mmCIF file of N, CA, C and O in Angstrom:
data_model
loop_
_atom_site.group_PDB
_atom_site.id
_atom_site.type_symbol
_atom_site.label_atom_id
_atom_site.label_comp_id
_atom_site.label_asym_id
_atom_site.label_seq_id
_atom_site.Cartn_x
_atom_site.Cartn_y
_atom_site.Cartn_z
ATOM 1 N N MET Y 1 234.580 159.155 127.920
ATOM 2 C CA MET Y 1 233.839 158.308 128.837
ATOM 3 C C MET Y 1 233.550 156.959 128.188
ATOM 4 O O MET Y 1 233.176 156.911 127.028
ATOM 5 N N PRO Y 2 233.692 155.905 128.961
ATOM 6 C CA PRO Y 2 233.364 154.579 128.412
ATOM 7 C C PRO Y 2 231.874 154.459 128.100
ATOM 8 O O PRO Y 2 231.027 154.979 128.816
ATOM 9 N N LEU Y 3 231.596 153.764 127.029
ATOM 10 C CA LEU Y 3 230.220 153.549 126.593
ATOM 11 C C LEU Y 3 229.822 152.114 126.913
ATOM 12 O O LEU Y 3 230.467 151.175 126.467
ATOM 13 N N GLN Y 4 228.796 151.963 127.723
ATOM 14 C CA GLN Y 4 228.302 150.628 128.062
ATOM 15 C C GLN Y 4 227.119 150.315 127.154
ATOM 16 O O GLN Y 4 226.337 151.201 126.814
ATOM 17 N N ASN Y 5 226.992 149.034 126.759
ATOM 18 C CA ASN Y 5 225.840 148.673 125.940
ATOM 19 C C ASN Y 5 225.167 147.433 126.498
ATOM 20 O O ASN Y 5 225.774 146.649 127.225
ATOM 21 N N HIS Y 6 223.906 147.290 126.158
ATOM 22 C CA HIS Y 6 223.095 146.172 126.624
ATOM 23 C C HIS Y 6 222.622 145.334 125.434
ATOM 24 O O HIS Y 6 221.581 144.687 125.501
ATOM 25 N N LEU Y 7 223.406 145.345 124.390
ATOM 26 C CA LEU Y 7 223.020 144.700 123.143
ATOM 27 C C LEU Y 7 222.825 143.191 123.308
ATOM 28 O O LEU Y 7 221.806 142.641 122.891
ATOM 29 N N ARG Y 8 223.764 142.525 123.936
ATOM 30 C CA ARG Y 8 223.672 141.069 124.093
ATOM 31 C C ARG Y 8 222.419 140.693 124.893
ATOM 32 O O ARG Y 8 221.656 139.814 124.479
ATOM 33 N N ARG Y 9 222.211 141.352 126.020
ATOM 34 C CA ARG Y 9 221.045 141.049 126.853
ATOM 35 C C ARG Y 9 219.747 141.286 126.082
ATOM 36 O O ARG Y 9 218.839 140.454 126.102
ATOM 37 N N LEU Y 10 219.674 142.394 125.372
ATOM 38 C CA LEU Y 10 218.461 142.727 124.635
ATOM 39 C C LEU Y 10 218.217 141.763 123.470
ATOM 40 O O LEU Y 10 217.069 141.446 123.169
ATOM 41 N N ARG Y 11 219.276 141.281 122.853
ATOM 42 C CA ARG Y 11 219.108 140.275 121.789
ATOM 43 C C ARG Y 11 218.402 139.040 122.335
ATOM 44 O O ARG Y 11 217.498 138.499 121.705
ATOM 45 N N PHE Y 12 218.820 138.609 123.513
ATOM 46 C CA PHE Y 12 218.227 137.409 124.101
ATOM 47 C C PHE Y 12 216.817 137.661 124.608
ATOM 48 O O PHE Y 12 215.961 136.786 124.515
ATOM 49 N N GLU Y 13 216.578 138.848 125.113
ATOM 50 C CA GLU Y 13 215.225 139.185 125.576
ATOM 51 C C GLU Y 13 214.246 139.327 124.414
ATOM 52 O O GLU Y 13 213.046 139.244 124.605
ATOM 53 N N ARG Y 14 214.748 139.555 123.229
ATOM 54 C CA ARG Y 14 213.905 139.748 122.040
ATOM 55 C C ARG Y 14 213.878 138.486 121.178
ATOM 56 O O ARG Y 14 214.062 138.533 119.974
ATOM 57 N N GLY Y 15 213.663 137.353 121.791
ATOM 58 C CA GLY Y 15 213.518 136.120 121.038
ATOM 59 C C GLY Y 15 214.817 135.415 120.735
ATOM 60 O O GLY Y 15 214.893 134.658 119.763
ATOM 61 N N GLU Y 16 215.836 135.666 121.539
ATOM 62 C CA GLU Y 16 217.144 135.024 121.361
ATOM 63 C C GLU Y 16 217.686 135.191 119.948
ATOM 64 O O GLU Y 16 218.110 134.240 119.296
ATOM 65 N N LEU Y 17 217.658 136.427 119.474
ATOM 66 C CA LEU Y 17 218.233 136.742 118.163
ATOM 67 C C LEU Y 17 219.716 136.409 118.165
ATOM 68 O O LEU Y 17 220.429 136.734 119.111
ATOM 69 N N THR Y 18 220.186 135.785 117.104
ATOM 70 C CA THR Y 18 221.625 135.558 116.977
ATOM 71 C C THR Y 18 222.285 136.848 116.508
ATOM 72 O O THR Y 18 221.618 137.769 116.008
ATOM 73 N N GLN Y 19 223.588 136.913 116.668
ATOM 74 C CA GLN Y 19 224.319 138.070 116.154
ATOM 75 C C GLN Y 19 224.090 138.203 114.655
ATOM 76 O O GLN Y 19 223.927 139.317 114.154
ATOM 77 N N GLN Y 20 224.086 137.087 113.947
ATOM 78 C CA GLN Y 20 223.894 137.127 112.494
ATOM 79 C C GLN Y 20 222.506 137.634 112.124
ATOM 80 O O GLN Y 20 222.364 138.431 111.195
ATOM 81 N N GLN Y 21 221.481 137.179 112.833
ATOM 82 C CA GLN Y 21 220.120 137.639 112.542
ATOM 83 C C GLN Y 21 219.998 139.147 112.751
ATOM 84 O O GLN Y 21 219.416 139.853 111.924
ATOM 85 N N LEU Y 22 220.554 139.648 113.849
ATOM 86 C CA LEU Y 22 220.502 141.088 114.103
ATOM 87 C C LEU Y 22 221.310 141.840 113.052
ATOM 88 O O LEU Y 22 220.857 142.862 112.528
ATOM 89 N N ALA Y 23 222.484 141.323 112.721
ATOM 90 C CA ALA Y 23 223.321 141.963 111.705
ATOM 91 C C ALA Y 23 222.581 142.060 110.373
ATOM 92 O O ALA Y 23 222.601 143.109 109.718
ATOM 93 N N ASP Y 24 221.908 140.973 109.979
ATOM 94 C CA ASP Y 24 221.151 140.977 108.726
ATOM 95 C C ASP Y 24 220.040 142.016 108.753
ATOM 96 O O ASP Y 24 219.784 142.688 107.749
ATOM 97 N N ARG Y 25 219.385 142.161 109.892
ATOM 98 C CA ARG Y 25 218.268 143.115 109.996
ATOM 99 C C ARG Y 25 218.714 144.568 109.912
ATOM 100 O O ARG Y 25 217.952 145.414 109.451
ATOM 101 N N VAL Y 26 219.930 144.865 110.376
ATOM 102 C CA VAL Y 26 220.383 146.262 110.347
ATOM 103 C C VAL Y 26 221.425 146.535 109.259
ATOM 104 O O VAL Y 26 221.884 147.662 109.117
ATOM 105 N N GLY Y 27 221.799 145.501 108.500
ATOM 106 C CA GLY Y 27 222.685 145.710 107.358
ATOM 107 C C GLY Y 27 224.160 145.827 107.680
ATOM 108 O O GLY Y 27 224.875 146.592 107.029
ATOM 109 N N VAL Y 28 224.627 145.098 108.695
ATOM 110 C CA VAL Y 28 226.053 145.080 109.012
ATOM 111 C C VAL Y 28 226.514 143.619 109.100
ATOM 112 O O VAL Y 28 225.717 142.706 108.930
ATOM 113 N N THR Y 29 227.785 143.414 109.392
ATOM 114 C CA THR Y 29 228.302 142.051 109.536
ATOM 115 C C THR Y 29 228.113 141.565 110.972
ATOM 116 O O THR Y 29 227.961 142.366 111.901
ATOM 117 N N ARG Y 30 228.177 140.249 111.123
ATOM 118 C CA ARG Y 30 228.111 139.664 112.462
ATOM 119 C C ARG Y 30 229.281 140.152 113.315
ATOM 120 O O ARG Y 30 229.146 140.396 114.503
ATOM 121 N N GLN Y 31 230.442 140.348 112.681
ATOM 122 C CA GLN Y 31 231.614 140.825 113.400
ATOM 123 C C GLN Y 31 231.395 142.223 113.972
ATOM 124 O O GLN Y 31 231.908 142.549 115.039
ATOM 125 N N THR Y 32 230.617 143.046 113.276
ATOM 126 C CA THR Y 32 230.294 144.382 113.784
ATOM 127 C C THR Y 32 229.468 144.269 115.057
ATOM 128 O O THR Y 32 229.746 144.959 116.047
ATOM 129 N N ILE Y 33 228.462 143.395 115.052
ATOM 130 C CA ILE Y 33 227.631 143.204 116.240
ATOM 131 C C ILE Y 33 228.496 142.695 117.394
ATOM 132 O O ILE Y 33 228.394 143.189 118.528
ATOM 133 N N LEU Y 34 229.352 141.724 117.120
ATOM 134 C CA LEU Y 34 230.246 141.183 118.134
ATOM 135 C C LEU Y 34 231.139 142.285 118.713
ATOM 136 O O LEU Y 34 231.301 142.394 119.933
ATOM 137 N N SER Y 35 231.702 143.113 117.863
ATOM 138 C CA SER Y 35 232.589 144.192 118.312
ATOM 139 C C SER Y 35 231.855 145.209 119.171
ATOM 140 O O SER Y 35 232.399 145.715 120.151
ATOM 141 N N ILE Y 36 230.611 145.511 118.814
ATOM 142 C CA ILE Y 36 229.814 146.438 119.623
ATOM 143 C C ILE Y 36 229.550 145.822 120.995
ATOM 144 O O ILE Y 36 229.727 146.476 122.026
ATOM 145 N N GLU Y 37 229.138 144.556 121.010
ATOM 146 C CA GLU Y 37 228.838 143.881 122.270
ATOM 147 C C GLU Y 37 230.050 143.848 123.196
ATOM 148 O O GLU Y 37 229.908 143.977 124.406
ATOM 149 N N LYS Y 38 231.231 143.667 122.640
ATOM 150 C CA LYS Y 38 232.444 143.589 123.445
ATOM 151 C C LYS Y 38 233.029 144.969 123.764
ATOM 152 O O LYS Y 38 234.048 145.061 124.437
ATOM 153 N N GLY Y 39 232.387 146.035 123.278
ATOM 154 C CA GLY Y 39 232.852 147.380 123.575
ATOM 155 C C GLY Y 39 234.070 147.806 122.779
ATOM 156 O O GLY Y 39 234.722 148.791 123.118
ATOM 157 N N ARG Y 40 234.362 147.101 121.696
ATOM 158 C CA ARG Y 40 235.521 147.432 120.864
ATOM 159 C C ARG Y 40 235.178 148.388 119.737
ATOM 160 O O ARG Y 40 236.065 148.894 119.057
ATOM 161 N N TYR Y 41 233.895 148.595 119.508
ATOM 162 C CA TYR Y 41 233.460 149.445 118.395
ATOM 163 C C TYR Y 41 232.266 150.270 118.843
ATOM 164 O O TYR Y 41 231.332 149.748 119.443
ATOM 165 N N ARG Y 42 232.336 151.551 118.569
ATOM 166 C CA ARG Y 42 231.216 152.443 118.858
ATOM 167 C C ARG Y 42 230.458 152.684 117.558
ATOM 168 O O ARG Y 42 231.021 153.197 116.590
ATOM 169 N N PRO Y 43 229.183 152.336 117.541
ATOM 170 C CA PRO Y 43 228.429 152.484 116.296
ATOM 171 C C PRO Y 43 228.147 153.944 115.967
ATOM 172 O O PRO Y 43 228.140 154.806 116.851
ATOM 173 N N SER Y 44 227.904 154.184 114.701
ATOM 174 C CA SER Y 44 227.474 155.513 114.273
ATOM 175 C C SER Y 44 226.098 155.791 114.863
ATOM 176 O O SER Y 44 225.403 154.874 115.327
ATOM 177 N N VAL Y 45 225.687 157.026 114.823
ATOM 178 C CA VAL Y 45 224.354 157.387 115.296
ATOM 179 C C VAL Y 45 223.300 156.630 114.501
ATOM 180 O O VAL Y 45 222.343 156.085 115.060
ATOM 181 N N GLU Y 46 223.488 156.541 113.192
ATOM 182 C CA GLU Y 46 222.536 155.837 112.337
ATOM 183 C C GLU Y 46 222.407 154.371 112.747
ATOM 184 O O GLU Y 46 221.298 153.847 112.892
ATOM 185 N N LEU Y 47 223.536 153.705 112.965
ATOM 186 C CA LEU Y 47 223.495 152.299 113.358
ATOM 187 C C LEU Y 47 222.892 152.141 114.755
ATOM 188 O O LEU Y 47 222.105 151.221 114.993
ATOM 189 N N ALA Y 48 223.212 153.026 115.672
ATOM 190 C CA ALA Y 48 222.639 152.960 117.018
ATOM 191 C C ALA Y 48 221.117 153.088 116.956
ATOM 192 O O ALA Y 48 220.393 152.345 117.636
ATOM 193 N N LEU Y 49 220.630 153.988 116.119
ATOM 194 C CA LEU Y 49 219.184 154.159 115.959
ATOM 195 C C LEU Y 49 218.545 152.922 115.331
ATOM 196 O O LEU Y 49 217.471 152.483 115.761
ATOM 197 N N LEU Y 50 219.200 152.351 114.328
ATOM 198 C CA LEU Y 50 218.679 151.133 113.692
ATOM 199 C C LEU Y 50 218.636 149.964 114.673
ATOM 200 O O LEU Y 50 217.661 149.211 114.715
ATOM 201 N N LEU Y 51 219.693 149.800 115.455
ATOM 202 C CA LEU Y 51 219.727 148.728 116.451
ATOM 203 C C LEU Y 51 218.606 148.909 117.474
ATOM 204 O O LEU Y 51 217.892 147.957 117.801
ATOM 205 N N ALA Y 52 218.461 150.127 117.972
ATOM 206 C CA ALA Y 52 217.423 150.390 118.964
ATOM 207 C C ALA Y 52 216.036 150.127 118.385
ATOM 208 O O ALA Y 52 215.203 149.471 119.020
ATOM 209 N N ARG Y 53 215.796 150.598 117.189
ATOM 210 C CA ARG Y 53 214.485 150.384 116.553
ATOM 211 C C ARG Y 53 214.224 148.895 116.348
ATOM 212 O O ARG Y 53 213.135 148.402 116.621
ATOM 213 N N THR Y 54 215.218 148.180 115.876
ATOM 214 C CA THR Y 54 215.070 146.745 115.625
ATOM 215 C C THR Y 54 214.773 145.980 116.907
ATOM 216 O O THR Y 54 213.996 145.025 116.906
ATOM 217 N N LEU Y 55 215.380 146.419 118.010
ATOM 218 C CA LEU Y 55 215.176 145.739 119.292
ATOM 219 C C LEU Y 55 213.982 146.287 120.077
ATOM 220 O O LEU Y 55 213.658 145.787 121.151
ATOM 221 N N GLY Y 56 213.355 147.334 119.555
ATOM 222 C CA GLY Y 56 212.166 147.897 120.198
ATOM 223 C C GLY Y 56 212.452 148.655 121.475
ATOM 224 O O GLY Y 56 211.640 148.648 122.411
ATOM 225 N N VAL Y 57 213.619 149.313 121.522
ATOM 226 C CA VAL Y 57 214.000 150.095 122.693
ATOM 227 C C VAL Y 57 214.493 151.465 122.239
ATOM 228 O O VAL Y 57 214.674 151.700 121.042
ATOM 229 N N THR Y 58 214.748 152.338 123.193
ATOM 230 C CA THR Y 58 215.351 153.623 122.862
ATOM 231 C C THR Y 58 216.866 153.465 122.826
ATOM 232 O O THR Y 58 217.418 152.494 123.368
ATOM 233 N N VAL Y 59 217.539 154.408 122.216
ATOM 234 C CA VAL Y 59 218.998 154.389 122.187
ATOM 235 C C VAL Y 59 219.544 154.435 123.612
ATOM 236 O O VAL Y 59 220.525 153.766 123.933
ATOM 237 N N GLU Y 60 218.878 155.187 124.483
ATOM 238 C CA GLU Y 60 219.316 155.289 125.868
ATOM 239 C C GLU Y 60 219.176 153.976 126.627
ATOM 240 O O GLU Y 60 219.912 153.724 127.576
ATOM 241 N N GLN Y 61 218.235 153.143 126.208
ATOM 242 C CA GLN Y 61 218.100 151.827 126.837
ATOM 243 C C GLN Y 61 219.158 150.851 126.314
ATOM 244 O O GLN Y 61 219.507 149.906 127.003
ATOM 245 N N LEU Y 62 219.649 151.115 125.144
ATOM 246 C CA LEU Y 62 220.640 150.252 124.511
ATOM 247 C C LEU Y 62 222.064 150.642 124.893
ATOM 248 O O LEU Y 62 222.898 149.789 125.171
ATOM 249 N N PHE Y 63 222.333 151.937 124.934
ATOM 250 C CA PHE Y 63 223.669 152.451 125.244
ATOM 251 C C PHE Y 63 223.599 153.453 126.377
ATOM 252 O O PHE Y 63 222.643 154.211 126.478
ATOM 253 N N GLU Y 64 224.631 153.470 127.215
ATOM 254 C CA GLU Y 64 224.711 154.494 128.252
ATOM 255 C C GLU Y 64 226.165 154.813 128.541
ATOM 256 O O GLU Y 64 227.042 153.960 128.397
ATOM 257 N N LEU Y 65 226.400 156.054 128.931
ATOM 258 C CA LEU Y 65 227.743 156.473 129.312
ATOM 259 C C LEU Y 65 227.999 156.029 130.742
ATOM 260 O O LEU Y 65 227.147 156.193 131.614
ATOM 261 N N GLU Y 66 229.167 155.471 130.974
ATOM 262 C CA GLU Y 66 229.570 155.124 132.333
ATOM 263 C C GLU Y 66 230.228 156.357 132.922
ATOM 264 O O GLU Y 66 231.359 156.678 132.595
ATOM 265 N N GLU Y 67 229.516 157.039 133.769
ATOM 266 C CA GLU Y 67 230.039 158.268 134.354
ATOM 267 C C GLU Y 67 230.811 157.962 135.620
ATOM 268 O O GLU Y 67 230.537 156.997 136.309
ATOM 269 N N ASP Y 68 231.770 158.825 135.901
ATOM 270 C CA ASP Y 68 232.504 158.721 137.158
ATOM 271 C C ASP Y 68 231.531 158.927 138.299
ATOM 272 O O ASP Y 68 230.721 159.834 138.272
ATOM 273 N N GLN Y 69 231.609 158.096 139.299
ATOM 274 C CA GLN Y 69 230.675 158.221 140.406
ATOM 275 C C GLN Y 69 231.182 159.162 141.481
ATOM 276 O O GLN Y 69 230.510 159.425 142.454
ATOM 277 N N GLU Y 70 232.393 159.708 141.296
ATOM 278 C CA GLU Y 70 232.905 160.681 142.248
ATOM 279 C C GLU Y 70 232.218 162.006 142.034
ATOM 280 O O GLU Y 70 232.043 162.470 140.929
ATOM 281 N N VAL Y 71 231.835 162.622 143.133
ATOM 282 C CA VAL Y 71 231.215 163.936 143.064
ATOM 283 C C VAL Y 71 232.262 164.958 143.453
ATOM 284 O O VAL Y 71 232.879 164.859 144.511
ATOM 285 N N THR Y 72 232.466 165.943 142.574
ATOM 286 C CA THR Y 72 233.448 166.992 142.873
ATOM 287 C C THR Y 72 232.713 168.253 143.241
ATOM 288 O O THR Y 72 231.634 168.541 142.762
ATOM 289 N N SER Y 73 233.316 169.026 144.152
ATOM 290 C CA SER Y 73 232.665 170.278 144.559
ATOM 291 C C SER Y 73 233.437 171.465 144.084
ATOM 292 O O SER Y 73 234.492 171.421 143.643
#
């Protein structure tokens, strides 16, 4: 299932953090943050928890699974 993230929006809602500032706070590169935002990289559980804590949200508010909207019987 595709993983949707709200990282970019939450960065801006939390004082317009730059990718570099967020990367420095969680101990990764700016390229890692960029890759997560663009959906090219799925973070580890540890990194997802660090990102959520740093942004003051839950992991579920930061990431969500895009489920098929078709209902099967």
